[in-house]
mmCIF file of C-alpha atoms in Angstrom:
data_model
loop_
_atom_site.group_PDB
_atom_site.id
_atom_site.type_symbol
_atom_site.label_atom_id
_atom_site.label_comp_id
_atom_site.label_asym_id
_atom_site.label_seq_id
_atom_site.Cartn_x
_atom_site.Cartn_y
_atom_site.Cartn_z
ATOM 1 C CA UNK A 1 -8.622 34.706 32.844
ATOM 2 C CA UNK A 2 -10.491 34.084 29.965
ATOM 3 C CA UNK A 3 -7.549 35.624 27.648
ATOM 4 C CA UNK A 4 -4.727 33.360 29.093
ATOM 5 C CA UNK A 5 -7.094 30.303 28.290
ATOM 6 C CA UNK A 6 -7.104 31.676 24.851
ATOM 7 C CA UNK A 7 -3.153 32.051 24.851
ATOM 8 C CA UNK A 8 -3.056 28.794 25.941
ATOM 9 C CA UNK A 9 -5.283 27.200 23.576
ATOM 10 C CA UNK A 10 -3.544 28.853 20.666
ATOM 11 C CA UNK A 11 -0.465 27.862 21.975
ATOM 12 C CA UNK A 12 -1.638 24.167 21.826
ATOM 13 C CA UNK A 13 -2.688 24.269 18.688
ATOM 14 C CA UNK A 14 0.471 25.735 17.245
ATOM 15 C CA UNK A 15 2.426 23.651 18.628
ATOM 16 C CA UNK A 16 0.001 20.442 17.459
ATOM 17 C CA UNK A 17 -0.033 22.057 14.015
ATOM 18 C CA UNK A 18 3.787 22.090 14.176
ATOM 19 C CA UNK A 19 4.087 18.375 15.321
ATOM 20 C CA UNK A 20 1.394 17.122 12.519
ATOM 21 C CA UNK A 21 2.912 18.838 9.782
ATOM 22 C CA UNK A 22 6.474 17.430 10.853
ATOM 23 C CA UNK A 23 7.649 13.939 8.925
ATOM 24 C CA UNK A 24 6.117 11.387 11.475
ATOM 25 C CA UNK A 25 8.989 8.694 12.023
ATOM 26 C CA UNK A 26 8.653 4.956 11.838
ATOM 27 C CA UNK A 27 8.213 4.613 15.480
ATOM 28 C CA UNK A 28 5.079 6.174 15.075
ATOM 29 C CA UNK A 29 4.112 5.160 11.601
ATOM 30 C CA UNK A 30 4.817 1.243 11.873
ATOM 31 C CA UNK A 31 3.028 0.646 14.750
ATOM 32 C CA UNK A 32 -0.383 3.020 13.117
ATOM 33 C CA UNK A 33 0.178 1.077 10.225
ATOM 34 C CA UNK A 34 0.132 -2.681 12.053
ATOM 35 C CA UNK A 35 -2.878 -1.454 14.033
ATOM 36 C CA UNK A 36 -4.658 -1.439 10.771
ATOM 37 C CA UNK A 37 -4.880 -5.507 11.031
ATOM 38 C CA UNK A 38 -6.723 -5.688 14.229
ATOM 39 C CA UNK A 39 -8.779 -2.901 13.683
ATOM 40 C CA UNK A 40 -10.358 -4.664 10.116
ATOM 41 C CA UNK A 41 -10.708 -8.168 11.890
ATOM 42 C CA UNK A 42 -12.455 -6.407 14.724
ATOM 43 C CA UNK A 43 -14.530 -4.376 12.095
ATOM 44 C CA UNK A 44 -16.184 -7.184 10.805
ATOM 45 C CA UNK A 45 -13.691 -10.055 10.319
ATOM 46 C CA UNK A 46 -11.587 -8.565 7.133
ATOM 47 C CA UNK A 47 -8.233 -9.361 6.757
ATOM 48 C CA UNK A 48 -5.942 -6.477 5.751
ATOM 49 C CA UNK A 49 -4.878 -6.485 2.075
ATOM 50 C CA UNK A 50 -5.196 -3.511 -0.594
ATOM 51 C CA UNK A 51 -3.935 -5.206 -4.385
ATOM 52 C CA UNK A 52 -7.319 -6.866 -4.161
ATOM 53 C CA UNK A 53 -9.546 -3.501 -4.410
ATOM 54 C CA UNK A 54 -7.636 -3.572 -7.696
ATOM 55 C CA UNK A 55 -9.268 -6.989 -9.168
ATOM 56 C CA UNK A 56 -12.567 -5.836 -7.567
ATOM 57 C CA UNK A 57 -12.189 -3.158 -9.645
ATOM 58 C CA UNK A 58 -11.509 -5.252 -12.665
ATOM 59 C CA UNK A 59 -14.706 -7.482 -11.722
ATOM 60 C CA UNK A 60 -16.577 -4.194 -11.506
ATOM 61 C CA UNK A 61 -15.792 -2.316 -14.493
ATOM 62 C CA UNK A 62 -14.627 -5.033 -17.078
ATOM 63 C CA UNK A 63 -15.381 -8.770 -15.952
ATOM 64 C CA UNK A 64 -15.074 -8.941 -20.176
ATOM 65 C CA UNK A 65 -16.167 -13.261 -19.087
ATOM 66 C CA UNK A 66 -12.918 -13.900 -17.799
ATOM 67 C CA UNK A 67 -13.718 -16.474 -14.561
ATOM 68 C CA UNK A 68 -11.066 -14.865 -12.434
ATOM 69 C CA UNK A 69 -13.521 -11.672 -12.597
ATOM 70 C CA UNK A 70 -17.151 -13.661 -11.815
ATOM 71 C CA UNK A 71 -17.826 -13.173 -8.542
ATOM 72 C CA UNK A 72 -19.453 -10.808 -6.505
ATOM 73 C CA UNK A 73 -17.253 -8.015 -5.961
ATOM 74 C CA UNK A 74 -20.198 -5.941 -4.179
ATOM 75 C CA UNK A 75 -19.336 -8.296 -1.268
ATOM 76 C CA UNK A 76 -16.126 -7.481 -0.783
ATOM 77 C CA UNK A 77 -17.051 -3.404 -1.080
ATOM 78 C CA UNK A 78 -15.761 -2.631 1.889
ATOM 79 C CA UNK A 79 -12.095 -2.921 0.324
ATOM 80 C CA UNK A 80 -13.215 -0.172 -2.334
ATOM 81 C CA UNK A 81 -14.464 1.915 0.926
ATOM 82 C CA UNK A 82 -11.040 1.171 2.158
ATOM 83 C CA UNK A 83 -8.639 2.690 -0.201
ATOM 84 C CA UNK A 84 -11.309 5.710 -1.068
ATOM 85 C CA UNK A 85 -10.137 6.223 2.279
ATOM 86 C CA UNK A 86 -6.694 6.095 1.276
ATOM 87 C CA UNK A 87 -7.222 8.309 -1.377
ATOM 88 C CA UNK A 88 -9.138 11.132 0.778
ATOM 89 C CA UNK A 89 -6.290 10.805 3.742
ATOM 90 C CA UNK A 90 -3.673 11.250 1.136
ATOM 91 C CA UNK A 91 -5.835 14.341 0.093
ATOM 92 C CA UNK A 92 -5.917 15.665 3.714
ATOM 93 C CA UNK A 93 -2.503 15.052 4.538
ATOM 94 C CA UNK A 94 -1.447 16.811 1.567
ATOM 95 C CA UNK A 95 -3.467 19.513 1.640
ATOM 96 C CA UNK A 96 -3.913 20.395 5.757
ATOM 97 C CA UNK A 97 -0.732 18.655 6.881
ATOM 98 C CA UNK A 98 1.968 18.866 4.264
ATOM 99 C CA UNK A 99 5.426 19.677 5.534
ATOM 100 C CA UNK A 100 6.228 22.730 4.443
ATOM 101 C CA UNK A 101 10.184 22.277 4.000
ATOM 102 C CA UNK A 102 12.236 19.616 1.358
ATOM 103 C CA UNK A 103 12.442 15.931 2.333
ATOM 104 C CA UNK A 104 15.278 15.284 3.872
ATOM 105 C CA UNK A 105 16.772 12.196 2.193
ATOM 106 C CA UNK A 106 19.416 10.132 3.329
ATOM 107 C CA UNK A 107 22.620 12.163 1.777
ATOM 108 C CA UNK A 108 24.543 8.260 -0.069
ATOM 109 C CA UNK A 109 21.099 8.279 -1.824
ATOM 110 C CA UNK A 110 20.369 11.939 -2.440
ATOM 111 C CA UNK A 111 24.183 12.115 -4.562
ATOM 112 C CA UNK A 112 23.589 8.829 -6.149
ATOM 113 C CA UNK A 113 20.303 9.919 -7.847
ATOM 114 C CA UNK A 114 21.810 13.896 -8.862
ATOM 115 C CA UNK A 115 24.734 11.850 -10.217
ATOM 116 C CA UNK A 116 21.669 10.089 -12.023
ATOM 117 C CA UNK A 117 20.194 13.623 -13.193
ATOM 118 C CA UNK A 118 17.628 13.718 -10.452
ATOM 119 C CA UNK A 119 17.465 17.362 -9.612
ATOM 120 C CA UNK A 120 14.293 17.927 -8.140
ATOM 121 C CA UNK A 121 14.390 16.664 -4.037
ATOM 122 C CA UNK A 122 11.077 19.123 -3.299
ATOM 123 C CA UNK A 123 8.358 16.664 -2.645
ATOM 124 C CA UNK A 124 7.751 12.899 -1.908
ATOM 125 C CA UNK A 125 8.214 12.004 -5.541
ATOM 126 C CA UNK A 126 10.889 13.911 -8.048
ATOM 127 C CA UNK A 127 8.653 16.058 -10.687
ATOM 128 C CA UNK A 128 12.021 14.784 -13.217
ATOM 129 C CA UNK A 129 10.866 11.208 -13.475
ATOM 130 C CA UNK A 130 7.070 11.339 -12.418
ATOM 131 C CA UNK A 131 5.154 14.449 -14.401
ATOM 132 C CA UNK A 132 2.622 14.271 -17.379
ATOM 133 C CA UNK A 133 5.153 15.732 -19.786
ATOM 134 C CA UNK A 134 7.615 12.817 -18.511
ATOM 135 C CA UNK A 135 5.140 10.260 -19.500
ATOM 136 C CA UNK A 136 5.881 10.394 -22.935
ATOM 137 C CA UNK A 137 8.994 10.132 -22.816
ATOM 138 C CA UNK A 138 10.784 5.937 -22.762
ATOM 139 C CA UNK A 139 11.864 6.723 -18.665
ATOM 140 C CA UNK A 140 8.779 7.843 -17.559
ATOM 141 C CA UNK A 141 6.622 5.267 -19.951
ATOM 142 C CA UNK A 142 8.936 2.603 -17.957
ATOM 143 C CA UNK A 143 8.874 4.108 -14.475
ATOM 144 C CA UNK A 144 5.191 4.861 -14.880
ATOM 145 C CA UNK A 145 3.563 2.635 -16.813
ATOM 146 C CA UNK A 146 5.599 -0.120 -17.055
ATOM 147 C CA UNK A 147 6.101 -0.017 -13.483
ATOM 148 C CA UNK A 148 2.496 -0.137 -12.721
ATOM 149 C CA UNK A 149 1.865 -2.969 -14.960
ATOM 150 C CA UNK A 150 4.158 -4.580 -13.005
ATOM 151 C CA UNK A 151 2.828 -3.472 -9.367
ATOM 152 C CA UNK A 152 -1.052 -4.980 -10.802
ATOM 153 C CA UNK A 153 0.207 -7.969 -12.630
ATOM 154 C CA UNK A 154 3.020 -9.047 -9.529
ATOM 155 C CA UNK A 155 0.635 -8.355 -7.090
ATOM 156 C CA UNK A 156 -2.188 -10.754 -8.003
ATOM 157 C CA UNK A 157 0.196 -13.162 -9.296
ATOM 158 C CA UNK A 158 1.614 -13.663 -5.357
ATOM 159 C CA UNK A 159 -1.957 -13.196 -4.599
ATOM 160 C CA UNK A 160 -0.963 -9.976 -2.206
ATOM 161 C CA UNK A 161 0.997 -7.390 -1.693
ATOM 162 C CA UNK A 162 3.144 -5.555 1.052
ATOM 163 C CA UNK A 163 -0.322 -5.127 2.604
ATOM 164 C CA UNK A 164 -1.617 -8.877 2.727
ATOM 165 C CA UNK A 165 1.996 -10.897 2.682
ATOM 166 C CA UNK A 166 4.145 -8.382 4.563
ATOM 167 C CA UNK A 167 1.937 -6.961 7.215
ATOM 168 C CA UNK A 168 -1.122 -9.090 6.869
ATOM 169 C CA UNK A 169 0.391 -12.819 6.372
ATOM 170 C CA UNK A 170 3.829 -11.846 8.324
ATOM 171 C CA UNK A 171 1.617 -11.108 11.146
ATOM 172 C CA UNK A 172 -0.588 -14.856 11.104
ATOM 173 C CA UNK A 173 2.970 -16.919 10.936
ATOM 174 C CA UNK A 174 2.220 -17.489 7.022
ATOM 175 C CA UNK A 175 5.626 -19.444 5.622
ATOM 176 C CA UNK A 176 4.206 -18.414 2.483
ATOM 177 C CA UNK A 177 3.572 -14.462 2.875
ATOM 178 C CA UNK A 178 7.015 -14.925 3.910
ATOM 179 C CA UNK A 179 8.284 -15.966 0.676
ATOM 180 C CA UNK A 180 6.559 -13.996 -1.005
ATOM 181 C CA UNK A 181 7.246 -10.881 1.021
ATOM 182 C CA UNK A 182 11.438 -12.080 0.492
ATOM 183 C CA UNK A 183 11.114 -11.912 -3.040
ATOM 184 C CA UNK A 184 9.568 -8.321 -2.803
ATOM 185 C CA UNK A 185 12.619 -7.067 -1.822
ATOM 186 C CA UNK A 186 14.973 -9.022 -4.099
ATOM 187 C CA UNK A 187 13.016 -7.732 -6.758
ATOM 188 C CA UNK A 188 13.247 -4.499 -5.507
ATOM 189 C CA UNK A 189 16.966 -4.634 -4.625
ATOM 190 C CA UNK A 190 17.436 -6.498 -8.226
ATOM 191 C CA UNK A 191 15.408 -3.258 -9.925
ATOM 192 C CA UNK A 192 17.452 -0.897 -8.170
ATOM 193 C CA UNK A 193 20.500 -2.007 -8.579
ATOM 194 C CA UNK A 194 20.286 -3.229 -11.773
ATOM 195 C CA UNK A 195 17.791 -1.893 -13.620
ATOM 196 C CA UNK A 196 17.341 1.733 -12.871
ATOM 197 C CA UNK A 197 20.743 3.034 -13.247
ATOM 198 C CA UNK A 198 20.083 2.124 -16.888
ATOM 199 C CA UNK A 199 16.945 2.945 -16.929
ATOM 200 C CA UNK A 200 17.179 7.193 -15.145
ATOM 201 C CA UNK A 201 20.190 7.287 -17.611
ATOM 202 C CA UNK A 202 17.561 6.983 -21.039
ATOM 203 C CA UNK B 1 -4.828 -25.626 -15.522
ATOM 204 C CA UNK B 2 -6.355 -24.080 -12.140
ATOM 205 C CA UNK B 3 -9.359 -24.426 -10.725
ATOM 206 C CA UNK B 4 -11.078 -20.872 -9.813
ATOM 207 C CA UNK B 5 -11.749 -22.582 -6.335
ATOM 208 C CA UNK B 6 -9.289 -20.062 -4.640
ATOM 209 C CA UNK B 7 -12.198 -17.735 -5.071
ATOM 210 C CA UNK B 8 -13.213 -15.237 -2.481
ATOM 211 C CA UNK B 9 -14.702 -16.930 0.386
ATOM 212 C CA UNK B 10 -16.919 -14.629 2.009
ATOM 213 C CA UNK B 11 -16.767 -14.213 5.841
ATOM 214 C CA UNK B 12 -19.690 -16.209 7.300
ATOM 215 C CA UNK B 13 -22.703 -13.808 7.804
ATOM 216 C CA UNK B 14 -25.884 -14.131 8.968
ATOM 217 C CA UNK B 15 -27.482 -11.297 7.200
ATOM 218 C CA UNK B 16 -25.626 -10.637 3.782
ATOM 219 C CA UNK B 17 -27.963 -7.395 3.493
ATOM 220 C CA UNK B 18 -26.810 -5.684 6.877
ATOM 221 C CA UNK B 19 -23.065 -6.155 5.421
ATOM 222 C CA UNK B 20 -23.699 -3.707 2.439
ATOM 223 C CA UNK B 21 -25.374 -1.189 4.642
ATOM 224 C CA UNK B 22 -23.632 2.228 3.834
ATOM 225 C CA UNK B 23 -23.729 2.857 7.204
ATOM 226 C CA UNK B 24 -21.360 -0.567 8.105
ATOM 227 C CA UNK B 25 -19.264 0.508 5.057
ATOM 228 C CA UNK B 26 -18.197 3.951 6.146
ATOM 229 C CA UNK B 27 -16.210 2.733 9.017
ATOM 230 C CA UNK B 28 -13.974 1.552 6.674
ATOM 231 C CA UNK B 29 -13.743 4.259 4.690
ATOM 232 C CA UNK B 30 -12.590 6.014 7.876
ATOM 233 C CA UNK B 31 -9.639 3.735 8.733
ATOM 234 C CA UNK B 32 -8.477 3.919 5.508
ATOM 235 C CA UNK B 33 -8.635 7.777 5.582
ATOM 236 C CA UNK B 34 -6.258 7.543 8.786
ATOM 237 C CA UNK B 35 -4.119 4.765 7.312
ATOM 238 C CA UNK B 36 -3.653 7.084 4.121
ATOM 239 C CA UNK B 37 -2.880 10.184 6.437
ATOM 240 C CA UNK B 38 0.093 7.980 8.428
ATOM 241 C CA UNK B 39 1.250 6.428 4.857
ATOM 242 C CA UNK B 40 1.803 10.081 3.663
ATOM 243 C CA UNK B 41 3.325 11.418 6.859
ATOM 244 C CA UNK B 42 5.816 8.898 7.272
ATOM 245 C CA UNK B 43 6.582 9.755 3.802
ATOM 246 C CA UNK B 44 6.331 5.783 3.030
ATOM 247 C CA UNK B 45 4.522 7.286 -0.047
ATOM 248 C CA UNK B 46 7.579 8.780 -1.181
ATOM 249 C CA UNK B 47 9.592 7.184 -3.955
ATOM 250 C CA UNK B 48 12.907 8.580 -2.065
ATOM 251 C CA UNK B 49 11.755 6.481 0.820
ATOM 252 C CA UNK B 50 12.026 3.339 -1.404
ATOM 253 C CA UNK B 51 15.058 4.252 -3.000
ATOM 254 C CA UNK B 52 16.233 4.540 0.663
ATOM 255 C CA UNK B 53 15.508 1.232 1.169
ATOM 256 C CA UNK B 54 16.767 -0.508 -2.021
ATOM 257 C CA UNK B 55 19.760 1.223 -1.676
ATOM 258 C CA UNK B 56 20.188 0.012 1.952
ATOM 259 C CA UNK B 57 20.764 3.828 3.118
ATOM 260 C CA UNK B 58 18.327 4.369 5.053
ATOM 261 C CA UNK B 59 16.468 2.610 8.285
ATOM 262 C CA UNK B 60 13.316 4.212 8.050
ATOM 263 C CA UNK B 61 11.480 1.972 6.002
ATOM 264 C CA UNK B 62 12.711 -0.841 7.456
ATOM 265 C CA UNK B 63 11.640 0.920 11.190
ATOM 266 C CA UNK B 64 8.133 1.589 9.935
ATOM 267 C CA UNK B 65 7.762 -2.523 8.363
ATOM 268 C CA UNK B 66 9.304 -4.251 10.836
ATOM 269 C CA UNK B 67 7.178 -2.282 13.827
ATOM 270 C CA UNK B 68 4.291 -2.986 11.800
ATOM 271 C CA UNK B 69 4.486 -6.658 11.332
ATOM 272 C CA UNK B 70 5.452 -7.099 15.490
ATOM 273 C CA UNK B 71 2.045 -4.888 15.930
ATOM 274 C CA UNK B 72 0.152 -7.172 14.078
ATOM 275 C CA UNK B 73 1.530 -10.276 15.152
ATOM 276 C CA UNK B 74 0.969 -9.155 19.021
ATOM 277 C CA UNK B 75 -2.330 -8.509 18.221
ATOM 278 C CA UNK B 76 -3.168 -11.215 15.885
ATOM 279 C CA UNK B 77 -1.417 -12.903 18.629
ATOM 280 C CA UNK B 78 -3.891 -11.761 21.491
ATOM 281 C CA UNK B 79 -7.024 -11.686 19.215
ATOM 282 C CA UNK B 80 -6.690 -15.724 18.916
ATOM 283 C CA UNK B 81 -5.250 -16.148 22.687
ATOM 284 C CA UNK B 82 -8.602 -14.230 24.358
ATOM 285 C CA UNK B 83 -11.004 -15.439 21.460
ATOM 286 C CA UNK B 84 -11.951 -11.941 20.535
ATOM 287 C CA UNK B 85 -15.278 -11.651 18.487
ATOM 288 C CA UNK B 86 -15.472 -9.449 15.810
ATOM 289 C CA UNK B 87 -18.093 -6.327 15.811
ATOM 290 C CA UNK B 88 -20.162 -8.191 14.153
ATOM 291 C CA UNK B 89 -20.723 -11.525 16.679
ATOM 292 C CA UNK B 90 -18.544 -13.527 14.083
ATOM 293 C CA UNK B 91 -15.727 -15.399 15.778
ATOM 294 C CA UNK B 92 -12.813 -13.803 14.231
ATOM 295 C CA UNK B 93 -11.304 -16.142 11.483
ATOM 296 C CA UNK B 94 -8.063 -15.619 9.049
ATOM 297 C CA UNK B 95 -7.533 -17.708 6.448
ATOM 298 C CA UNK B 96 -4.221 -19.770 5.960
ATOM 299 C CA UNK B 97 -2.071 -18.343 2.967
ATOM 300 C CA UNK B 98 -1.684 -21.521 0.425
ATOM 301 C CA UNK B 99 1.489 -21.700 -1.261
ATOM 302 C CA UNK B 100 1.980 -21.296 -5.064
ATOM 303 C CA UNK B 101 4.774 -20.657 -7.560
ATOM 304 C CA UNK B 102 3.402 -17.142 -8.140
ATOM 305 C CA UNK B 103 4.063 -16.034 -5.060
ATOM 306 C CA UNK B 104 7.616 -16.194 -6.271
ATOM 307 C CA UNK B 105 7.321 -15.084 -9.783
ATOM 308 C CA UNK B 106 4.712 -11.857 -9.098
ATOM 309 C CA UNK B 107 6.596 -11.238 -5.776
ATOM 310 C CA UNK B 108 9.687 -10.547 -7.752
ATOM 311 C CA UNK B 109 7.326 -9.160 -10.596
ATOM 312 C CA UNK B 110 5.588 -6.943 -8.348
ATOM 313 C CA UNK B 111 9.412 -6.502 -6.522
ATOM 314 C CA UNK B 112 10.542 -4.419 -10.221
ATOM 315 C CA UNK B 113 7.476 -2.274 -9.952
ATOM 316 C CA UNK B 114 7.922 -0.995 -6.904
ATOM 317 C CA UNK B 115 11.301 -0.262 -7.343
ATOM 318 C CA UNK B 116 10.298 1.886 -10.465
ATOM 319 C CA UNK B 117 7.090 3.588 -9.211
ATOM 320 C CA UNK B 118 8.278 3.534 -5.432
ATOM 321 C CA UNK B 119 4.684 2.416 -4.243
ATOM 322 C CA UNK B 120 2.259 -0.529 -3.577
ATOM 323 C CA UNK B 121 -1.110 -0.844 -4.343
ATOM 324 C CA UNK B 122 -2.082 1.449 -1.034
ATOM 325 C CA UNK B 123 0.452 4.209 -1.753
ATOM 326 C CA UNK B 124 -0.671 4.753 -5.306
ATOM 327 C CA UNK B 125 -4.547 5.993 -4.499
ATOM 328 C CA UNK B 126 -2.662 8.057 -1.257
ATOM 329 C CA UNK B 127 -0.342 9.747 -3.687
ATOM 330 C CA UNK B 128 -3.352 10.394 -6.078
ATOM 331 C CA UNK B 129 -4.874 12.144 -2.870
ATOM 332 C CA UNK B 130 -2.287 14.025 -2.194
ATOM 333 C CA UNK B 131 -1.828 15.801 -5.203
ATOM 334 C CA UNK B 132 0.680 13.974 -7.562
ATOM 335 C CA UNK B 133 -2.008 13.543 -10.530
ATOM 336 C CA UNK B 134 -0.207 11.598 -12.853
ATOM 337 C CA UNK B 135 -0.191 8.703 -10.974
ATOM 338 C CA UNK B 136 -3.473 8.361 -11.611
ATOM 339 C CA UNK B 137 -1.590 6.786 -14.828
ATOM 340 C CA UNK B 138 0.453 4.179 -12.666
ATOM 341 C CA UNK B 139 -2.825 3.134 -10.999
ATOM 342 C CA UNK B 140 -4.537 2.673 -14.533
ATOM 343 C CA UNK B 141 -1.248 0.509 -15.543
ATOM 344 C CA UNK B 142 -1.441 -1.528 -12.328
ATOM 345 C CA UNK B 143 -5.252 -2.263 -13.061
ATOM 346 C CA UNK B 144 -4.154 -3.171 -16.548
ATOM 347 C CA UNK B 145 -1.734 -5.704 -15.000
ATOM 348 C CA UNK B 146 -4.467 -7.120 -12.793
ATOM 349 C CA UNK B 147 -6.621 -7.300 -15.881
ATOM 350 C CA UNK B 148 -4.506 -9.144 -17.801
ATOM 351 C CA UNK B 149 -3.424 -11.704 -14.970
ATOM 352 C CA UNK B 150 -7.152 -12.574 -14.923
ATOM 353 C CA UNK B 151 -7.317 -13.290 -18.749
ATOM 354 C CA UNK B 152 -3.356 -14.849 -18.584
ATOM 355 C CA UNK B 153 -4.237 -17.293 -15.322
ATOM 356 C CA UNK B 154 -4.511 -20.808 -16.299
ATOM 357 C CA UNK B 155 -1.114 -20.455 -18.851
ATOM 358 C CA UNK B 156 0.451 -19.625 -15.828
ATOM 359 C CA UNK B 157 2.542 -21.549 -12.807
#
């Protein structure tokens, strides 16, 4: 009797294990992710937004007198607390519930980036373009660095990101998250169609 | 020239003190923890994923966006409709998004970025967690943007 509950148990948690360390799809992931917004306004009446823990860190660590950095970030902490979060669910999701076989990418985009030299389609993020001995090279200084200039500078500029305009605005009727959010993706599509070839080619 | 008046307003509180508790803090903390495990399990941390996208190849991104947003506008939706109160007593309030040139120049600024490093803000510190350790370097970059969009404000749109 008390064996079979074992067996049973087990079982469960096998096949649990199995299902968490499987790719989740967007059916499951979109509506998680939208959850998010009611779950911070119920919290304590935040809205949902994630470039601004990067200004509060600027206002934290180097105000350097600029006005856009005099405020009191220590009110708005619970934004830092937010994306340590972030960081420690990556770290458990990585570590605990990482899939062990390849991506599977769709197979247009898979042979347009080998055709761009792209050979390694192990993890979430190609070791070719994004590694410490890439950085020093022009296609990783623009992929990484110049890229992430671009992600901190864009993203206070529109005052938001995918976080605040897409999900966050999107989801209070805001006309203006909207255009915002449209000119995301026309960078984006702009970038990748334009842009990258060139730039995976240095 | 701007004003800084599109400062942070502050939720209304009655007891600033009781807001900075560790203890109300922590919750936070938690969702994010969550929100970071779905953001690398839907692989929406992966710069594939984006490429995907860009590259109009793939639904998946698209699927895990476009479910979000209806999510949040049913429950934005039902939050105002049934006068929901936050946690904290507070009438739940969201402030109206202004519109501004920037939204158009960053959002096609911030549009090239995430083409090239295949993550937002969020995805960054989730890829740092989950072990890809030089993008520790992208997040330093994206703070230097921020920095210097402080310092650069008032010559801009």
């Amino acid at each position: 009797m008390k064996l079979s509950f074992q067996i049973k148990t087990s079982v469960f948690f096998r096949l649990l294990m199995e299902w968490l360390t499987q790719p989740w799809p967007w059916y499951v992931a979109g509506p998680l992710i939208g959850l998010t917004v009611p779950i911070l306004l119920l919290l304590g009446n935040k809205t949902f937004g994630i470039s601004s823990s990067l200004r509060h860190i600027c206002a934290a660590c180097l105000p350097a007198g600029i006005p856009f950095f005099q405020y009191d970030w220590k009110k708005e902490s619970w934004n830092l607390f937010f994306v340590g979060g972030v960081f420690v669910g990556g770290l458990v999701a990585g570590t605990f519930l990482s899939n062990p076989e390849f991506i599977q990418i769709a197979p247009a985009t898979k042979q347009a980036l080998a055709a761009q030299h792209v050979t390694d389609f192990r993890g979430l993020i190609p070791e070719d373009l994004f590694s410490w001995s890439s950085l020093t090279t022009l296609r990783g200084f623009i992929l990484m660095v110049v890229g992430g200039f671009l992600v901190g500078f864009g993203t206070r500029w529109a005052g938001g990101c995918t976080s605040g305009h897409a999900i966050m605005g999107l989801s209070n009727l805001q006309w203006p998250s909207l255009v915002a959010t449209v000119c995301f993706m026309i960078g984006g599509f702009l970038m990748t169609w334009l842009g990258l070839p060139w730039i995976l080619s240095l | 020239m701007k004003t800084e008046s599109e400062e942070f307003i502050p939720a209304v509180s009655n007891d600033p003190k009781a807001r900075l508790s560790l203890g109300s803090l922590v919750p936070y903390a938690i969702v994010g923890m969550f929100f970071g495990i779905v953001f690398v399990k839907a692989e929406i941390v992966s710069w594939f994923r984006i490429q995907e996208m860009f590259r109009l190849e793939s639904f998946h991104m698209y699927g895990v966006i476009g479910s979000a947003v209806l999510t949040g506008m049913g429950s934005v939706f039902l939050l105002k409709r049934l006068k929901v109160k936050a946690l904290t007593g507070e009438p739940i309030r969201i402030s109206d998004k202004v519109f501004q040139p920037g939204q158009i120049y960053g959002g096609l600024l911030f549009g090239f970025g995430w083409a090239l490093t295949g993550a937002c803000p969020g995805p960054l510190f989730a890829q740092i967690g989950a072990g890809y350790s030089v993008v520790l370097i992208t997040l330093v970059a994206a703070l230097a943007g921020t920095w210097t969009y402080g310092a650069l404000r008032r010559y801009l749109p």
